[in-house]
Amino acid sequence: MSNSKTRQYVLSKGLDDYFLGVQKTYKFIGRFFREVVKPPFHFREVINQCFEIGLRSLPLITLTGFITGIVFTKQSRPSLETFGATSWLPSLISIAILRALASLVTALICAGKVGSGIGAELGSMRVTEQIDAMEVSSINPFKYLVVTRVLASTITIPVLALYCGFVGLLGSFVNINGHESTSIFSFFENGFETITFLDIFTSVVKSIFFGFTIGMTGCYKGYNASSGTVGVGKAANQAVVLSMFLVFIEEVVIVQVSNWIRLY
């Protein structure tokens, strides 16, 4: 079976590899849920990872969120001016940012920064045999490395998304204030008139799924890296691409579910 010339495939090489990969992924996710409820609990490492993910992403989230608010307001203004409805800008921008943009922008930034960082870090530890060394020294590397990072990204990314939404609204206010001299109190009052609890709840739930997906994908790719430094780079790159792809799929599914809930 080890000789490629004599190896027999059930379907084909590509399909066999695909289904084996899916099986391996489900086992990895299943192991996470088993390990997360078993002691010992590395609370200090979870907090360290939360600080690593949160603080290192904060400048980029701040800049991107602020620019998103300004750009989206500038893009929306001409259309509303056509109908003499620029007074709707705070409501429109608040709905767009808090319902979709804040969580999506945060997830995409974290997929690139956090996902690739986790993939590269664990990949380096794998190819330099540090993970193997932890296993022989009676330390559970899966629990210490994977569980803590997935929990940290699941906790931190929703917080970053809410912060991104707030900064995005500030960017929108700066643009609106430059045209209509609106007070910040009036801006937020008009903006939040149309925001419901379901909007905030959906955004937080989405961010929790995004955070879990980004952390899990980065850990999976890094933990199973091989082939030296080339494999580390490949793991980091695959973590980013796959995370973004899954984030967009989750966005579509959750928006569809939330729209269905609004109807009933």
XYZ file of N, CA, C and O in Angstrom, residues 4 16-17 60 102 177 187 217:
32
model
N 3.143 3.883 -4.417
C 2.089 4.590 -5.142
C 1.660 3.853 -6.386
O 0.540 4.008 -6.854
N -10.394 10.243 -2.556
C -9.970 9.579 -1.312
C -9.282 10.564 -0.376
O -9.559 10.597 0.836
N -8.369 11.380 -0.932
C -7.670 12.369 -0.103
C -8.648 13.389 0.474
O -8.511 13.817 1.620
N -5.024 47.888 13.916
C -5.532 47.625 12.566
C -7.054 47.682 12.533
O -7.662 48.214 11.584
N -19.213 45.504 10.573
C -18.266 45.435 11.695
C -17.781 44.009 11.922
O -16.568 43.757 12.021
N -20.818 65.029 10.228
C -20.643 66.302 10.937
C -19.958 67.340 10.051
O -20.196 68.542 10.194
N -26.563 62.208 16.407
C -26.183 61.147 15.468
C -26.484 59.766 16.045
O -27.112 58.926 15.393
N -9.265 26.885 12.307
C -8.582 26.693 11.024
C -7.082 26.924 11.161
O -6.271 26.139 10.646
